[in-house]
Short mmCIF file of C-alpha atoms in Angstrom, two decimals:
data_model
loop_
_atom_site.label_atom_id
_atom_site.label_comp_id
_atom_site.label_asym_id
_atom_site.label_seq_id
_atom_site.Cartn_x
_atom_site.Cartn_y
_atom_site.Cartn_z
CA MET A 156 -78.18 -10.33 75.46
CA ARG A 157 -80.11 -7.09 75.19
CA GLY A 158 -80.25 -5.71 71.67
CA PHE A 159 -78.79 -8.90 70.18
CA LYS A 160 -79.88 -9.56 66.61
CA PRO A 161 -79.55 -13.14 65.50
CA ASN A 162 -79.24 -12.15 61.79
CA SER A 163 -76.09 -10.17 62.51
CA LEU A 164 -74.27 -13.42 63.30
CA LYS A 165 -74.99 -14.99 59.98
CA THR A 166 -71.60 -13.96 58.79
CA LEU A 167 -70.12 -16.80 60.83
CA PRO A 168 -70.69 -20.21 59.22
CA TRP A 169 -71.41 -22.12 62.43
CA LEU A 170 -73.74 -19.38 63.67
CA HIS A 171 -75.38 -19.43 60.29
CA PHE A 172 -76.07 -23.12 60.79
CA LEU A 173 -77.66 -22.48 64.18
CA LEU A 174 -79.76 -19.60 62.94
CA GLN A 175 -80.88 -21.66 59.98
CA TYR A 176 -81.89 -24.32 62.40
CA ASP A 177 -83.75 -21.70 64.44
CA ASP A 178 -85.57 -20.32 61.43
CA ASP A 179 -86.60 -23.79 60.40
CA ASN A 180 -88.04 -24.41 63.85
CA LEU A 181 -89.83 -21.09 63.93
CA SER A 182 -91.26 -21.64 60.48
CA ASN A 183 -92.70 -24.89 61.71
CA ASN A 184 -94.47 -23.04 64.61
CA GLU A 185 -93.10 -25.42 67.10
CA PRO A 186 -93.98 -24.42 70.73
CA HIS A 187 -91.36 -23.08 72.97
CA SER A 188 -88.82 -22.61 70.06
CA MET A 189 -87.45 -19.36 71.44
CA GLU A 190 -86.68 -20.99 74.69
CA LYS A 191 -84.59 -23.59 72.86
CA VAL A 192 -82.69 -21.00 70.76
CA ARG A 193 -81.67 -18.74 73.60
CA PRO A 194 -79.20 -21.12 75.26
CA LEU A 195 -77.51 -21.74 71.87
CA THR A 196 -77.10 -18.09 71.07
CA THR A 197 -75.92 -17.38 74.56
CA LEU A 198 -73.14 -19.93 74.08
CA ALA A 199 -72.35 -18.83 70.53
CA LEU A 200 -71.53 -15.25 71.42
CA PRO A 201 -68.76 -16.02 73.93
CA PHE A 202 -67.42 -18.62 71.57
CA SER A 203 -67.37 -16.02 68.79
CA LEU A 204 -65.56 -13.59 71.02
CA VAL A 205 -63.02 -16.25 71.83
CA CYS A 206 -62.52 -16.92 68.15
CA ILE A 207 -62.13 -13.21 67.44
CA ALA A 208 -59.62 -12.93 70.25
CA ALA A 209 -57.75 -15.91 68.84
CA ALA A 210 -57.80 -14.32 65.40
CA ILE A 211 -56.51 -11.06 66.83
CA ALA A 212 -53.81 -12.93 68.69
CA TYR A 213 -52.79 -14.79 65.57
CA PHE A 214 -52.81 -11.55 63.61
CA SER A 215 -50.63 -10.00 66.31
CA TYR A 216 -48.31 -13.00 66.10
CA ALA A 217 -48.18 -12.63 62.31
CA VAL A 218 -47.47 -8.92 62.64
CA ILE A 219 -44.69 -9.72 65.14
CA ARG A 220 -43.22 -12.23 62.71
CA VAL A 221 -43.40 -9.66 59.93
CA VAL A 222 -41.69 -7.12 62.16
CA GLU A 223 -39.00 -9.68 63.03
CA GLU A 224 -38.47 -10.41 59.33
CA ALA A 225 -38.45 -6.71 58.44
CA PRO A 226 -34.61 -6.25 58.76
CA ALA A 227 -33.99 -9.17 56.43
CA ILE A 228 -36.58 -7.85 54.03
CA ILE A 229 -35.02 -4.38 54.20
CA GLU A 230 -31.55 -5.86 53.63
CA GLN A 231 -32.90 -7.83 50.69
CA VAL A 232 -34.45 -4.66 49.32
CA GLU A 233 -31.14 -2.85 49.74
CA SER A 234 -29.30 -5.69 47.98
CA THR A 235 -31.82 -5.55 45.22
CA THR A 236 -31.37 -1.79 45.06
CA ARG A 237 -27.59 -2.19 44.85
CA ALA A 238 -28.02 -4.76 42.09
CA ILE A 239 -30.44 -2.54 40.27
CA ASP A 240 -28.08 0.47 40.24
CA PRO A 241 -25.54 -1.13 37.80
CA VAL A 242 -28.43 -2.31 35.70
CA VAL A 243 -29.76 1.23 35.64
CA ASP A 244 -26.29 2.52 34.69
CA GLU A 245 -26.03 -0.11 31.98
CA VAL A 246 -29.47 0.81 30.76
CA ALA A 247 -28.34 4.45 30.67
CA ILE A 248 -25.29 3.50 28.61
CA ILE A 249 -27.44 1.43 26.28
CA THR A 250 -29.86 4.32 26.04
CA ALA A 251 -26.97 6.64 25.13
CA LEU A 252 -25.87 4.17 22.43
CA ILE A 253 -29.31 3.93 20.92
CA PRO A 254 -28.82 7.01 18.62
CA ASP A 255 -25.56 5.57 17.26
CA ILE A 256 -27.24 2.22 16.78
CA VAL A 257 -30.10 3.90 14.99
CA ASP A 258 -27.61 5.77 12.75
CA GLU A 259 -25.75 2.52 12.05
CA VAL A 260 -28.99 0.80 11.22
CA GLY A 261 -29.77 3.68 8.89
CA LEU A 262 -26.42 3.27 7.16
CA VAL A 263 -26.98 -0.46 6.88
CA ARG A 264 -30.42 0.21 5.47
CA GLU A 265 -28.85 2.57 2.92
CA GLN A 266 -26.45 -0.19 1.90
CA ILE A 267 -29.22 -2.68 1.34
CA THR A 268 -30.21 -1.20 -2.04
CA PRO A 269 -26.67 -1.37 -3.55
CA ILE A 270 -26.28 -4.84 -2.11
CA LEU A 271 -29.52 -5.92 -3.71
CA THR A 272 -28.37 -4.35 -6.99
CA GLU A 273 -25.09 -6.24 -6.78
CA VAL A 274 -26.93 -9.44 -6.00
CA GLU A 275 -29.14 -8.85 -9.00
CA ALA A 276 -26.07 -8.31 -11.20
CA LEU A 277 -24.53 -11.51 -9.86
CA ARG A 278 -27.76 -13.32 -10.51
CA LEU A 279 -27.63 -12.11 -14.11
CA GLU A 280 -24.03 -13.37 -14.36
CA LEU A 281 -24.91 -16.80 -13.06
CA PRO A 282 -25.84 -18.27 -16.48
CA THR A 283 -22.45 -17.20 -17.90
CA LEU A 284 -20.65 -18.60 -14.86
CA LEU A 285 -22.57 -21.85 -15.13
CA ALA A 286 -21.70 -22.08 -18.83
CA GLU A 287 -18.03 -21.51 -18.02
CA VAL A 288 -18.17 -24.14 -15.31
CA GLU A 289 -19.73 -26.51 -17.81
CA GLN A 290 -16.90 -25.88 -20.26
CA ILE A 291 -14.37 -26.51 -17.51
CA ARG A 292 -16.18 -29.70 -16.58
CA LEU A 293 -16.06 -30.83 -20.21
CA ALA A 294 -12.31 -30.01 -20.33
CA ILE A 295 -11.53 -32.10 -17.27
CA PRO A 296 -11.55 -35.54 -19.02
CA PRO A 297 -8.92 -34.50 -21.64
CA VAL A 298 -6.82 -33.00 -18.86
CA LEU A 299 -7.08 -36.23 -16.90
CA ASP A 300 -6.07 -38.17 -20.02
CA GLU A 301 -3.07 -35.91 -20.46
CA VAL A 302 -2.15 -36.35 -16.81
CA GLU A 303 -2.39 -40.10 -17.29
CA GLN A 304 -0.07 -39.90 -20.28
CA VAL A 305 2.36 -37.79 -18.29
CA ARG A 306 2.19 -40.30 -15.45
CA LEU A 307 2.95 -43.12 -17.87
CA ALA A 308 5.89 -41.13 -19.24
CA ILE A 309 7.40 -40.59 -15.80
CA PRO A 310 9.06 -44.05 -15.44
CA PRO A 311 11.07 -43.69 -18.69
CA VAL A 312 12.05 -40.18 -17.64
CA LEU A 313 13.18 -41.45 -14.26
CA GLU A 314 15.13 -44.20 -15.97
CA GLU A 315 16.77 -41.66 -18.26
CA VAL A 316 17.57 -39.48 -15.26
CA ALA A 317 19.15 -42.49 -13.58
CA ASN A 318 21.25 -43.11 -16.69
CA VAL A 319 22.30 -39.46 -16.80
CA ARG A 320 23.16 -39.60 -13.12
CA GLY A 321 25.31 -42.64 -13.82
CA GLU A 322 27.13 -40.69 -16.52
CA LEU A 323 27.72 -37.68 -14.27
CA PRO A 324 31.09 -38.90 -12.90
CA ALA A 325 32.44 -39.24 -16.44
CA ILE A 326 31.05 -35.81 -17.34
CA VAL A 327 32.58 -34.30 -14.23
CA ALA A 328 35.92 -35.92 -15.05
CA GLU A 329 35.69 -34.57 -18.60
CA SER A 330 34.84 -31.13 -17.24
CA GLU A 331 37.87 -31.34 -15.00
CA GLY A 332 39.96 -32.01 -18.07
CA TYR A 333 38.46 -28.97 -19.79
CA ARG A 334 39.11 -26.91 -16.69
CA THR A 335 42.82 -27.58 -16.97
CA LEU A 336 42.66 -26.19 -20.52
CA VAL A 337 41.04 -22.94 -19.43
CA PRO A 338 44.35 -21.11 -18.66
CA GLU A 339 45.70 -22.01 -22.10
CA VAL A 340 42.44 -20.88 -23.73
CA LEU A 341 42.55 -17.62 -21.81
CA ALA A 342 46.16 -17.09 -22.81
CA GLU A 343 45.24 -17.72 -26.45
CA VAL A 344 42.33 -15.29 -26.19
CA GLU A 345 44.66 -12.70 -24.65
CA ALA A 346 47.15 -13.20 -27.48
CA THR A 347 44.35 -12.88 -30.02
CA ARG A 348 43.16 -9.69 -28.35
CA GLU A 349 46.68 -8.26 -28.54
CA MET A 350 46.80 -9.09 -32.25
CA ILE A 351 43.65 -7.15 -33.07
CA PRO A 352 45.17 -3.59 -33.21
CA PRO A 353 48.07 -4.44 -35.57
CA THR A 354 45.77 -6.65 -37.62
CA MET A 355 43.37 -3.75 -38.08
CA ALA A 356 46.30 -1.54 -39.04
CA LYS A 357 47.42 -4.10 -41.59
CA ALA A 358 43.92 -4.30 -42.99
CA GLU A 359 43.77 -0.54 -43.39
CA VAL A 360 47.14 -0.43 -45.15
CA LEU A 361 46.20 -3.31 -47.42
CA ILE A 362 42.90 -1.70 -48.35
CA ASN A 363 44.75 1.50 -49.30
CA LYS A 364 47.35 -0.39 -51.29
CA ALA A 365 45.18 -3.07 -52.87
CA SER A 366 45.02 -1.34 -56.25
CA VAL A 367 48.78 -0.82 -56.35
CA ALA A 368 49.48 -4.43 -55.44
CA GLY A 369 47.11 -5.68 -58.13
CA LYS A 370 48.94 -3.74 -60.84
CA LYS A 371 52.58 -4.20 -59.88
CA ALA A 372 52.64 -7.66 -58.33
CA SER A 373 51.79 -9.78 -61.35
CA GLU A 374 53.22 -12.92 -59.80
CA GLY A 375 51.51 -12.51 -56.43
CA ALA A 376 48.03 -11.86 -55.14
CA VAL A 377 46.96 -9.80 -52.15
CA THR A 378 43.78 -10.70 -50.31
CA GLY A 379 42.26 -9.13 -47.18
CA PHE A 380 44.18 -9.75 -43.99
CA PHE A 381 41.00 -11.09 -42.44
CA THR A 382 41.18 -14.15 -44.69
CA GLY A 383 44.40 -15.09 -42.95
CA ILE A 384 46.32 -15.35 -46.26
CA ILE A 385 48.52 -12.56 -47.66
CA LYS A 386 51.06 -13.60 -50.29
CA ALA A 387 53.85 -11.23 -51.28
CA PRO A 388 55.37 -11.51 -54.76
CA PHE A 389 57.85 -14.34 -54.53
CA LYS A 390 60.45 -12.82 -56.87
CA MET A 391 61.03 -9.87 -54.61
CA VAL A 392 61.83 -12.03 -51.63
CA SER A 393 63.70 -14.62 -53.71
CA GLY A 394 65.85 -12.07 -55.48
CA ALA A 395 66.89 -10.52 -52.18
CA SER A 396 67.34 -13.70 -50.15
CA SER A 397 71.06 -13.34 -49.68
CA SER A 398 70.86 -9.66 -48.79
CA VAL A 399 67.54 -9.68 -46.93
CA PHE A 400 68.32 -12.53 -44.53
CA GLY A 401 72.06 -11.95 -44.40
CA SER A 402 74.84 -14.15 -45.72
CA GLN A 403 73.53 -17.60 -46.49
CA LYS A 404 76.75 -19.17 -47.69
CA GLY A 405 76.61 -22.93 -47.78
CA LEU A 406 72.91 -23.01 -48.75
CA ASN A 407 71.82 -23.98 -52.20
CA SER A 408 68.72 -22.71 -53.97
CA THR A 409 66.55 -25.47 -52.51
CA ASP A 410 67.65 -24.58 -49.00
CA ILE A 411 66.92 -20.91 -49.63
CA ASP A 412 63.49 -21.76 -51.06
CA LEU A 413 62.68 -23.78 -47.94
CA LEU A 414 63.87 -20.96 -45.64
CA GLN A 415 62.02 -18.37 -47.68
CA GLY A 416 58.79 -20.40 -47.83
CA THR A 417 58.82 -20.98 -44.09
CA ALA A 418 59.43 -17.26 -43.49
CA LEU A 419 56.61 -16.26 -45.85
CA LYS A 420 54.23 -18.70 -44.20
CA LEU A 421 54.95 -17.22 -40.76
CA LEU A 422 54.75 -13.64 -42.07
CA ASN A 423 51.43 -14.21 -43.80
CA GLU A 424 49.55 -16.59 -41.51
CA ALA A 425 51.05 -17.25 -38.06
CA PRO A 426 50.27 -15.34 -34.86
CA VAL A 427 52.93 -13.87 -32.59
CA GLY A 428 54.85 -16.61 -30.78
CA SER A 429 54.54 -19.11 -33.63
CA GLU A 430 57.63 -21.06 -34.64
CA GLU A 431 58.27 -23.18 -37.74
CA SER A 432 61.16 -25.47 -38.71
CA TRP A 433 62.51 -26.40 -42.14
CA GLU A 434 65.01 -29.10 -43.18
CA ASN A 435 66.64 -30.37 -46.38
CA LYS A 436 67.71 -33.93 -45.67
CA LYS A 437 69.80 -34.07 -48.83
CA THR A 438 72.05 -31.15 -47.90
CA LYS A 439 71.60 -31.67 -44.14
CA ALA A 440 70.63 -28.01 -43.84
CA LYS A 441 67.89 -26.98 -41.45
CA GLY A 442 66.65 -24.08 -39.42
CA THR A 443 63.90 -22.52 -37.27
CA ILE A 444 62.05 -19.26 -37.70
CA LYS A 445 59.98 -17.65 -34.91
CA VAL A 446 57.59 -14.68 -34.98
CA GLU A 447 58.65 -12.67 -31.92
CA LYS A 448 56.40 -9.62 -32.22
CA GLU A 449 54.44 -7.44 -34.60
CA PHE A 450 54.18 -3.69 -34.84
CA VAL A 451 53.35 -0.80 -37.17
CA GLU A 452 56.09 1.36 -38.62
CA SER A 453 55.44 4.34 -40.90
CA GLY A 454 51.89 3.16 -41.27
CA ASN A 455 52.96 -0.29 -42.53
CA PRO A 456 52.38 -3.57 -40.66
CA CYS A 457 55.64 -5.20 -39.58
CA ARG A 458 56.86 -8.36 -37.88
CA GLN A 459 60.11 -9.36 -36.21
CA LEU A 460 61.51 -12.80 -37.13
CA TRP A 461 64.19 -14.74 -35.28
CA ILE A 462 66.00 -16.94 -37.85
CA LYS A 463 68.42 -19.75 -36.94
CA THR A 464 70.15 -21.68 -39.76
CA LEU A 465 72.32 -24.79 -39.37
CA LYS A 466 74.10 -27.08 -41.80
CA GLU A 467 75.78 -30.25 -40.67
CA LYS A 468 75.50 -28.94 -37.09
CA LYS A 469 77.31 -25.72 -38.04
CA GLU A 470 75.48 -22.51 -37.30
CA LEU A 471 75.17 -20.31 -40.36
CA ASP A 472 72.78 -17.64 -39.04
CA ASN A 473 71.26 -16.62 -35.71
CA SER A 474 69.74 -13.18 -36.25
CA ARG A 475 66.55 -11.15 -35.81
CA TYR A 476 64.99 -9.41 -38.82
CA ARG A 477 62.36 -6.65 -38.96
CA VAL A 478 60.16 -7.30 -42.01
CA CYS A 479 57.42 -4.89 -43.21
CA LEU A 480 54.98 -4.71 -46.11
CA ASP A 481 56.15 -2.12 -48.63
CA ASP A 482 54.04 0.11 -50.85
CA GLN A 483 53.81 -2.65 -53.49
CA GLY A 484 52.33 -5.11 -50.98
CA SER A 485 55.52 -7.21 -50.67
CA TRP A 486 57.48 -8.12 -47.58
CA ALA A 487 60.83 -6.38 -47.20
CA VAL A 488 63.44 -6.24 -44.44
CA VAL A 489 63.85 -2.85 -42.84
CA LYS A 490 66.91 -1.62 -40.98
#
């Protein structure tokens, strides 16, 4: 134990206790204190060495354990490194996007001022909008009242619709009846359309000859053809009855007047295809006159009549006559 310094062992707690005990004994000047301390220190040193050896052994064991765990730690580090690489790449991408993001933020920041201006304008419009909403709110009760009235009117309307629906079969049947008349109506319209050109020609001739007819036909009157009535002077037709309509032997003056009146009526008023009959029951004379066609000849309107005359079942005449308006506005037979 040469060169051993008790104070150098104070770093160990248990040695510190022993040395403290030794110092206390020495401070008390007890006799033979050194002799009592020496065996303790002699035992403490080997024990300390044993403890140090144990500590070194444990440290070695810990180092061995660390070395054994080193591959796993290295593998974990490598895994972490592999996981970090995508993160680093992602961070690089994000870093590359930062300028664009900054630019976008700048654009957004530039838009903030117009947006705020628009918001301010909308805020200024709010009182007007609220007033309009208030007017609409005030208009809602009358609208609801009107809707209520309409709702109350719906049942009568539905009832009326039901009545109309019940009348539909009769209406359809009536329409079917009208449909059967359509061909006749179309035929009549076609006939009327065919009459328009000669009628216009007659009108033109009558307009040109109106003054002459007014002066020379004192017993007759000429009106526009559009009125549907054109009367020729009766004396001209009456005086020429036997020569105009052929031999009328067996007919008295009354028979001739009836024939002539029927002919004049057809000439002045009836469309093409019309047919009229006359009869004198006293003399048993009768006949039929039919308008077969109309045409224009030498600028004058003309018509063709088919005249049949019978007396006591004996045929007196069955001829066709071409009759035209002359320059005096009277009807005359042309050859």
